[in-house]
Amino acid sequence: MLEIKNLKKSFGGIMAIAGVNFNIKQNTISAIIGPNGAGKTTLINLISGIYKCDSGKVIYKNKDITNLAPHKIVEKKIVRTFQNLQVFANMTVLENVMVGMHSITKYEFINCILHFPMVKKQDKSIKEKSMEILKFFNLEKKANFRASALPYGEQKKLELARALAANPELMLLDEPVAGLNLTEAKMISEILLKLKEDFNITILLIEHNMNIVMDLSEKIIVLHYGEKIAEGTPTEIQNNPLVIKAYLGGSCIA
Amino acid sequence: MKKFYITLLIIAVVVLLLSTLIKSSYFLLILNLIALNTIIVIGLNLLIGFAGQISLGHAAFYGIGAYSSAILTTFYNVNPWIAMLLAVFITGIIAYIIGIPTLKLKGHYLVMATLGLNIIFSIIIVQWEVFTGGPDGIAGIPYLQIGSFSFDSDKKILYLCWFFALLSLIVAYNLVHSRVGRALMALHNSEIAASCLGINVSKYKVKIFVLSAMLASIAGSLYAHYVTFISPETFGIMFSIKLIIMSIFGGMSTIWGALVGSGCLTIISELLNFVKDYSTIVLGLILVLVLMFIPQGVVGYITQLKINNEK
Amino acid sequence: MKNILQFILSGLTTGSIYALIAIGFSVIHNATGIVNIMQCEFITYGGMLTVTFYIFSKFPYFIAIPLSIICVSIMAGLFERVVIRNSKSKDIIILIFITIGASIFFKGLALLIWGSDPFMLPPFSGNQPIKIFNAVIIPQNLWVIGISIITVILLHLFFHKTITGKAMRAVANNKKAAQIVGININRIVFLSFVIGGFLGALAGIIIAPITTTSYDVGFMLGLKGFAAAILGGYGSMGGSIIGGILLGLLENLGAGLISSEYKDVIAFVVLILVIYVKPSGILGLAKVERV
């Protein structure tokens, strides 16, 4: 479904991504892991169109989507979340999810200003759909709270809910459980499984929490200094000497 | 939703009442200026308060509206209504062309660029005398008319000004509570996150810029056909600053703030004429104190009080 | 061929003034993130206080000038302490408009104190024009350029050789990190205003013998200084100097060679075009947004 071909990106002489190749199959959960600074987030930024790559290709469903603008990528039903939360703080929880539906709704300025009945109808229907999504995430009671008033864990969930609202086929999740406690992390990983099973969403995630990564993913890609050093099932990765070396290095920091 | 329209109705009734009670044309003028300023400030609220893009150059769009109307009617004998429409169109095109490169800028650079554009506009209308009448401005601009009914007095034009003012409030209200409004608020929060949800950030920024410029242009045309005389100093950088002060004063992330802000500041600056030499000092002091202690603006402050009470 | 050298000389003079003002803007920006419109009033009060001390109190220049600069620096510091620090909102746009409000206030005050007539300060040393090739330069221009150069050198030394200066640069780079290593941000902000006041006053004083000074002289000069800072890259001292000189040259060459009525148009058009092409100014670094 998603093919990354020899992708390269450098920032002022530093190779952040040095020719990475991999494939993601439909309706799977895959993970990108690697030490800090390995280029994981850069990779997601390249796929989602935030950075332009220097060379290489991103192919999605046999179509070249390399260097498309972020909002065009969303039209291809690829949605991402962020490592450092990017919920819209001064909007309500419900409005956050409704913004998520931007790409699946229409009506531009003129229609919105004139507020025709069909605009009202569409607004009503996305409001209902958004409430359903909030229910799925167990956030419906806080629909009218300001997003900034939610605790961290719920903001993390809200960002997932907002991404789900865009009706994606592929989700790119940048550290979905970072900073969460054990129960919260477990809850998110259950949600992710449900997204895959019930919504048929393909997931590519970056995560440092190895328990989650090993539990969820069918495939793991290991990055180190912008290069892919291993790829395989959780068991293969756990026993790969290169990976162990990259993680443990010469020092003893795991 | 209903509450909004009821409030609107109440305001309309109050304005109508005032218009029958007030005999002095000076007070009617103030009432009309409040309406005109509201039209511009609501556009600024959408641009600054909702979409998060600062413009220190909106007096120029007000001026482009006024001068287009004036030039078209006095030089080319165009019907005032058509002139007004053309003016909105011209302003829209200019704002679009300027907006594309300008709105790529952020923060202080955006402030500087819009401010610079306003200064350029001011100099051009003073220097390009053949067209703009130079520092003397343009006189003898015709009144707006419907059939044989001419909007030729303070009272008659009041209906027109307030019609447009209330209409622009409705426009803003509808826009804010729609897909577009949510997208604007989203890109205000985080442009990257907004674009990753499918929002074409640069397109939306330019569009809201154009809309706010067009609103300013309408106000400008109304002003020209109302006062029938325009001159450059009305459209200078000081007025741009005043407009933003109105926006902040009322509460720039609110709809009613536009009305409250332009109402309060228009009245305050007229009242200050009574203290003559001290007027600028007092104005400056009011500004500093309001911004220091109620930075969310009058309407923003009231809304916050309400929320706190509910809790 | 018109006298280009003449235009360049006057360009360098106004350019130096713009550069000083631009540095004032930049220093305060680096500590606070705001555009301090009060800079305009620092310029006005520098010039007008010198008028008061020199013309009315009959102090000699070497007392009147330092005294004015000290007064303005104190005024700038007090403004930070009393107004900026006590603002409820730390939102940049609110703070900017507070400085605009304060600027309106002080402009009104200046009008009350000194009236609307312009004042002329005598040049620091003689009025005998000096001939350089086919251009003439009055000594005051040399004073302006010389004092500006010395000020810039002293500032450079301050920012690179003293602990306080280094702390200010650290704050400009990364406020949080600076705070963590124990730098007192409040003190740095205060100091930045004092330096801003110093530079504004100095600029207002040394230009006064050339252009006259009045209660509203600071507004246009301040605006140009802000433009210069943006042109060079906001927040950078090198950028401010380049932006200032460039703007001064642009104005004078534009006025001399193209049209004096449209000199500001030319200057601002070039300014806007530059930031369209390079949205962070000439020396500004483009930021890669991290997410």
mmCIF file with all atom_site columns, N, CA, C and O in Angstrom, chain B residues 144-174:
data_model
loop_
_atom_site.group_PDB
_atom_site.id
_atom_site.type_symbol
_atom_site.label_atom_id
_atom_site.label_alt_id
_atom_site.label_comp_id
_atom_site.label_asym_id
_atom_site.label_entity_id
_atom_site.label_seq_id
_atom_site.pdbx_PDB_ins_code
_atom_site.Cartn_x
_atom_site.Cartn_y
_atom_site.Cartn_z
_atom_site.occupancy
_atom_site.B_iso_or_equiv
_atom_site.pdbx_formal_charge
_atom_site.auth_seq_id
_atom_site.auth_comp_id
_atom_site.auth_asym_id
_atom_site.auth_atom_id
_atom_site.pdbx_PDB_model_num
ATOM 1   N N  . LEU B 1 144 ? -25.736 58.237 -2.547 1.00 0.00 ? 144 LEU B N  1
ATOM 2   C CA . LEU B 1 144 ? -26.366 57.015 -3.049 1.00 0.00 ? 144 LEU B CA 1
ATOM 3   C C  . LEU B 1 144 ? -27.857 57.274 -3.182 1.00 0.00 ? 144 LEU B C  1
ATOM 4   O O  . LEU B 1 144 ? -28.439 58.060 -2.431 1.00 0.00 ? 144 LEU B O  1
ATOM 5   N N  . GLN B 1 145 ? -28.484 56.608 -4.146 1.00 0.00 ? 145 GLN B N  1
ATOM 6   C CA . GLN B 1 145 ? -29.910 56.816 -4.387 1.00 0.00 ? 145 GLN B CA 1
ATOM 7   C C  . GLN B 1 145 ? -30.609 55.501 -4.665 1.00 0.00 ? 145 GLN B C  1
ATOM 8   O O  . GLN B 1 145 ? -30.025 54.588 -5.249 1.00 0.00 ? 145 GLN B O  1
ATOM 9   N N  . ILE B 1 146 ? -31.856 55.408 -4.233 1.00 0.00 ? 146 ILE B N  1
ATOM 10  C CA . ILE B 1 146 ? -32.701 54.310 -4.714 1.00 0.00 ? 146 ILE B CA 1
ATOM 11  C C  . ILE B 1 146 ? -33.926 54.977 -5.325 1.00 0.00 ? 146 ILE B C  1
ATOM 12  O O  . ILE B 1 146 ? -34.697 55.629 -4.629 1.00 0.00 ? 146 ILE B O  1
ATOM 13  N N  . GLY B 1 147 ? -34.079 54.841 -6.631 1.00 0.00 ? 147 GLY B N  1
ATOM 14  C CA . GLY B 1 147 ? -35.156 55.543 -7.325 1.00 0.00 ? 147 GLY B CA 1
ATOM 15  C C  . GLY B 1 147 ? -34.969 57.037 -7.127 1.00 0.00 ? 147 GLY B C  1
ATOM 16  O O  . GLY B 1 147 ? -33.896 57.577 -7.417 1.00 0.00 ? 147 GLY B O  1
ATOM 17  N N  . SER B 1 148 ? -35.973 57.687 -6.578 1.00 0.00 ? 148 SER B N  1
ATOM 18  C CA . SER B 1 148 ? -35.825 59.121 -6.344 1.00 0.00 ? 148 SER B CA 1
ATOM 19  C C  . SER B 1 148 ? -35.451 59.406 -4.896 1.00 0.00 ? 148 SER B C  1
ATOM 20  O O  . SER B 1 148 ? -35.307 60.543 -4.489 1.00 0.00 ? 148 SER B O  1
ATOM 21  N N  . PHE B 1 149 ? -35.314 58.319 -4.098 1.00 0.00 ? 149 PHE B N  1
ATOM 22  C CA . PHE B 1 149 ? -34.939 58.487 -2.697 1.00 0.00 ? 149 PHE B CA 1
ATOM 23  C C  . PHE B 1 149 ? -33.430 58.609 -2.594 1.00 0.00 ? 149 PHE B C  1
ATOM 24  O O  . PHE B 1 149 ? -32.694 57.691 -2.939 1.00 0.00 ? 149 PHE B O  1
ATOM 25  N N  . SER B 1 150 ? -32.988 59.757 -2.143 1.00 0.00 ? 150 SER B N  1
ATOM 26  C CA . SER B 1 150 ? -31.558 59.992 -2.063 1.00 0.00 ? 150 SER B CA 1
ATOM 27  C C  . SER B 1 150 ? -31.101 59.907 -0.605 1.00 0.00 ? 150 SER B C  1
ATOM 28  O O  . SER B 1 150 ? -31.737 60.478 0.283  1.00 0.00 ? 150 SER B O  1
ATOM 29  N N  . PHE B 1 151 ? -30.007 59.171 -0.384 1.00 0.00 ? 151 PHE B N  1
ATOM 30  C CA . PHE B 1 151 ? -29.465 59.090 0.981  1.00 0.00 ? 151 PHE B CA 1
ATOM 31  C C  . PHE B 1 151 ? -28.607 60.328 1.228  1.00 0.00 ? 151 PHE B C  1
ATOM 32  O O  . PHE B 1 151 ? -27.392 60.250 1.275  1.00 0.00 ? 151 PHE B O  1
ATOM 33  N N  . ASP B 1 152 ? -29.273 61.472 1.391  1.00 0.00 ? 152 ASP B N  1
ATOM 34  C CA . ASP B 1 152 ? -28.527 62.721 1.419  1.00 0.00 ? 152 ASP B CA 1
ATOM 35  C C  . ASP B 1 152 ? -28.496 63.390 2.798  1.00 0.00 ? 152 ASP B C  1
ATOM 36  O O  . ASP B 1 152 ? -28.057 64.513 2.932  1.00 0.00 ? 152 ASP B O  1
ATOM 37  N N  . SER B 1 153 ? -29.020 62.725 3.829  1.00 0.00 ? 153 SER B N  1
ATOM 38  C CA . SER B 1 153 ? -28.910 63.330 5.155  1.00 0.00 ? 153 SER B CA 1
ATOM 39  C C  . SER B 1 153 ? -28.349 62.306 6.130  1.00 0.00 ? 153 SER B C  1
ATOM 40  O O  . SER B 1 153 ? -28.347 61.105 5.858  1.00 0.00 ? 153 SER B O  1
ATOM 41  N N  . ASP B 1 154 ? -27.874 62.810 7.261  1.00 0.00 ? 154 ASP B N  1
ATOM 42  C CA . ASP B 1 154 ? -27.299 61.912 8.269  1.00 0.00 ? 154 ASP B CA 1
ATOM 43  C C  . ASP B 1 154 ? -28.287 60.822 8.652  1.00 0.00 ? 154 ASP B C  1
ATOM 44  O O  . ASP B 1 154 ? -27.922 59.673 8.861  1.00 0.00 ? 154 ASP B O  1
ATOM 45  N N  . LYS B 1 155 ? -29.534 61.214 8.739  1.00 0.00 ? 155 LYS B N  1
ATOM 46  C CA . LYS B 1 155 ? -30.532 60.269 9.207  1.00 0.00 ? 155 LYS B CA 1
ATOM 47  C C  . LYS B 1 155 ? -30.827 59.212 8.166  1.00 0.00 ? 155 LYS B C  1
ATOM 48  O O  . LYS B 1 155 ? -30.950 58.033 8.466  1.00 0.00 ? 155 LYS B O  1
ATOM 49  N N  . LYS B 1 156 ? -30.924 59.673 6.906  1.00 0.00 ? 156 LYS B N  1
ATOM 50  C CA . LYS B 1 156 ? -31.254 58.702 5.849  1.00 0.00 ? 156 LYS B CA 1
ATOM 51  C C  . LYS B 1 156 ? -30.132 57.684 5.683  1.00 0.00 ? 156 LYS B C  1
ATOM 52  O O  . LYS B 1 156 ? -30.372 56.493 5.530  1.00 0.00 ? 156 LYS B O  1
ATOM 53  N N  . ILE B 1 157 ? -28.904 58.185 5.702  1.00 0.00 ? 157 ILE B N  1
ATOM 54  C CA . ILE B 1 157 ? -27.798 57.250 5.454  1.00 0.00 ? 157 ILE B CA 1
ATOM 55  C C  . ILE B 1 157 ? -27.593 56.323 6.645  1.00 0.00 ? 157 ILE B C  1
ATOM 56  O O  . ILE B 1 157 ? -27.016 55.253 6.517  1.00 0.00 ? 157 ILE B O  1
ATOM 57  N N  . LEU B 1 158 ? -28.109 56.744 7.793  1.00 0.00 ? 158 LEU B N  1
ATOM 58  C CA . LEU B 1 158 ? -27.988 55.910 8.981  1.00 0.00 ? 158 LEU B CA 1
ATOM 59  C C  . LEU B 1 158 ? -28.539 54.511 8.743  1.00 0.00 ? 158 LEU B C  1
ATOM 60  O O  . LEU B 1 158 ? -27.936 53.508 9.112  1.00 0.00 ? 158 LEU B O  1
ATOM 61  N N  . TYR B 1 159 ? -29.717 54.484 8.074  1.00 0.00 ? 159 TYR B N  1
ATOM 62  C CA . TYR B 1 159 ? -30.318 53.168 7.817  1.00 0.00 ? 159 TYR B CA 1
ATOM 63  C C  . TYR B 1 159 ? -29.403 52.303 6.981  1.00 0.00 ? 159 TYR B C  1
ATOM 64  O O  . TYR B 1 159 ? -29.243 51.109 7.215  1.00 0.00 ? 159 TYR B O  1
ATOM 65  N N  . LEU B 1 160 ? -28.778 52.959 5.994  1.00 0.00 ? 160 LEU B N  1
ATOM 66  C CA . LEU B 1 160 ? -27.907 52.229 5.079  1.00 0.00 ? 160 LEU B CA 1
ATOM 67  C C  . LEU B 1 160 ? -26.661 51.715 5.800  1.00 0.00 ? 160 LEU B C  1
ATOM 68  O O  . LEU B 1 160 ? -26.290 50.542 5.690  1.00 0.00 ? 160 LEU B O  1
ATOM 69  N N  . CYS B 1 161 ? -26.030 52.611 6.554  1.00 0.00 ? 161 CYS B N  1
ATOM 70  C CA . CYS B 1 161 ? -24.806 52.220 7.274  1.00 0.00 ? 161 CYS B CA 1
ATOM 71  C C  . CYS B 1 161 ? -25.091 51.070 8.230  1.00 0.00 ? 161 CYS B C  1
ATOM 72  O O  . CYS B 1 161 ? -24.346 50.089 8.282  1.00 0.00 ? 161 CYS B O  1
ATOM 73  N N  . TRP B 1 162 ? -26.175 51.211 8.993  1.00 0.00 ? 162 TRP B N  1
ATOM 74  C CA . TRP B 1 162 ? -26.458 50.164 9.972  1.00 0.00 ? 162 TRP B CA 1
ATOM 75  C C  . TRP B 1 162 ? -26.940 48.890 9.316  1.00 0.00 ? 162 TRP B C  1
ATOM 76  O O  . TRP B 1 162 ? -26.694 47.796 9.832  1.00 0.00 ? 162 TRP B O  1
ATOM 77  N N  . PHE B 1 163 ? -27.593 49.024 8.160  1.00 0.00 ? 163 PHE B N  1
ATOM 78  C CA . PHE B 1 163 ? -27.968 47.816 7.425  1.00 0.00 ? 163 PHE B CA 1
ATOM 79  C C  . PHE B 1 163 ? -26.710 47.021 7.087  1.00 0.00 ? 163 PHE B C  1
ATOM 80  O O  . PHE B 1 163 ? -26.623 45.820 7.343  1.00 0.00 ? 163 PHE B O  1
ATOM 81  N N  . PHE B 1 164 ? -25.713 47.728 6.549  1.00 0.00 ? 164 PHE B N  1
ATOM 82  C CA . PHE B 1 164 ? -24.475 47.031 6.182  1.00 0.00 ? 164 PHE B CA 1
ATOM 83  C C  . PHE B 1 164 ? -23.724 46.536 7.417  1.00 0.00 ? 164 PHE B C  1
ATOM 84  O O  . PHE B 1 164 ? -23.126 45.461 7.402  1.00 0.00 ? 164 PHE B O  1
ATOM 85  N N  . ALA B 1 165 ? -23.767 47.315 8.484  1.00 0.00 ? 165 ALA B N  1
ATOM 86  C CA . ALA B 1 165 ? -23.053 46.899 9.703  1.00 0.00 ? 165 ALA B CA 1
ATOM 87  C C  . ALA B 1 165 ? -23.647 45.600 10.250 1.00 0.00 ? 165 ALA B C  1
ATOM 88  O O  . ALA B 1 165 ? -22.927 44.644 10.549 1.00 0.00 ? 165 ALA B O  1
ATOM 89  N N  . LEU B 1 166 ? -24.988 45.564 10.353 1.00 0.00 ? 166 LEU B N  1
ATOM 90  C CA . LEU B 1 166 ? -25.619 44.357 10.892 1.00 0.00 ? 166 LEU B CA 1
ATOM 91  C C  . LEU B 1 166 ? -25.425 43.183 9.944  1.00 0.00 ? 166 LEU B C  1
ATOM 92  O O  . LEU B 1 166 ? -25.197 42.050 10.368 1.00 0.00 ? 166 LEU B O  1
ATOM 93  N N  . LEU B 1 167 ? -25.481 43.498 8.632  1.00 0.00 ? 167 LEU B N  1
ATOM 94  C CA . LEU B 1 167 ? -25.256 42.446 7.641  1.00 0.00 ? 167 LEU B CA 1
ATOM 95  C C  . LEU B 1 167 ? -23.853 41.852 7.798  1.00 0.00 ? 167 LEU B C  1
ATOM 96  O O  . LEU B 1 167 ? -23.672 40.629 7.762  1.00 0.00 ? 167 LEU B O  1
ATOM 97  N N  . SER B 1 168 ? -22.863 42.710 8.015  1.00 0.00 ? 168 SER B N  1
ATOM 98  C CA . SER B 1 168 ? -21.504 42.176 8.128  1.00 0.00 ? 168 SER B CA 1
ATOM 99  C C  . SER B 1 168 ? -21.347 41.364 9.418  1.00 0.00 ? 168 SER B C  1
ATOM 100 O O  . SER B 1 168 ? -20.564 40.411 9.456  1.00 0.00 ? 168 SER B O  1
ATOM 101 N N  . LEU B 1 169 ? -22.109 41.738 10.445 1.00 0.00 ? 169 LEU B N  1
ATOM 102 C CA . LEU B 1 169 ? -22.077 40.920 11.666 1.00 0.00 ? 169 LEU B CA 1
ATOM 103 C C  . LEU B 1 169 ? -22.654 39.533 11.380 1.00 0.00 ? 169 LEU B C  1
ATOM 104 O O  . LEU B 1 169 ? -22.126 38.519 11.849 1.00 0.00 ? 169 LEU B O  1
ATOM 105 N N  . ILE B 1 170 ? -23.725 39.490 10.574 1.00 0.00 ? 170 ILE B N  1
ATOM 106 C CA . ILE B 1 170 ? -24.310 38.190 10.220 1.00 0.00 ? 170 ILE B CA 1
ATOM 107 C C  . ILE B 1 170 ? -23.313 37.370 9.405  1.00 0.00 ? 170 ILE B C  1
ATOM 108 O O  . ILE B 1 170 ? -23.107 36.180 9.648  1.00 0.00 ? 170 ILE B O  1
ATOM 109 N N  . VAL B 1 171 ? -22.685 38.042 8.436  1.00 0.00 ? 171 VAL B N  1
ATOM 110 C CA . VAL B 1 171 ? -21.673 37.364 7.615  1.00 0.00 ? 171 VAL B CA 1
ATOM 111 C C  . VAL B 1 171 ? -20.619 36.726 8.520  1.00 0.00 ? 171 VAL B C  1
ATOM 112 O O  . VAL B 1 171 ? -20.290 35.548 8.395  1.00 0.00 ? 171 VAL B O  1
ATOM 113 N N  . ALA B 1 172 ? -20.122 37.528 9.470  1.00 0.00 ? 172 ALA B N  1
ATOM 114 C CA . ALA B 1 172 ? -19.066 37.025 10.355 1.00 0.00 ? 172 ALA B CA 1
ATOM 115 C C  . ALA B 1 172 ? -19.584 35.871 11.208 1.00 0.00 ? 172 ALA B C  1
ATOM 116 O O  . ALA B 1 172 ? -18.908 34.855 11.377 1.00 0.00 ? 172 ALA B O  1
ATOM 117 N N  . TYR B 1 173 ? -20.800 36.029 11.719 1.00 0.00 ? 173 TYR B N  1
ATOM 118 C CA . TYR B 1 173 ? -21.357 34.992 12.578 1.00 0.00 ? 173 TYR B CA 1
ATOM 119 C C  . TYR B 1 173 ? -21.479 33.672 11.823 1.00 0.00 ? 173 TYR B C  1
ATOM 120 O O  . TYR B 1 173 ? -21.064 32.615 12.311 1.00 0.00 ? 173 TYR B O  1
ATOM 121 N N  . ASN B 1 174 ? -22.042 33.760 10.615 1.00 0.00 ? 174 ASN B N  1
ATOM 122 C CA . ASN B 1 174 ? -22.195 32.542 9.814  1.00 0.00 ? 174 ASN B CA 1
ATOM 123 C C  . ASN B 1 174 ? -20.849 31.904 9.491  1.00 0.00 ? 174 ASN B C  1
ATOM 124 O O  . ASN B 1 174 ? -20.691 30.686 9.541  1.00 0.00 ? 174 ASN B O  1
#
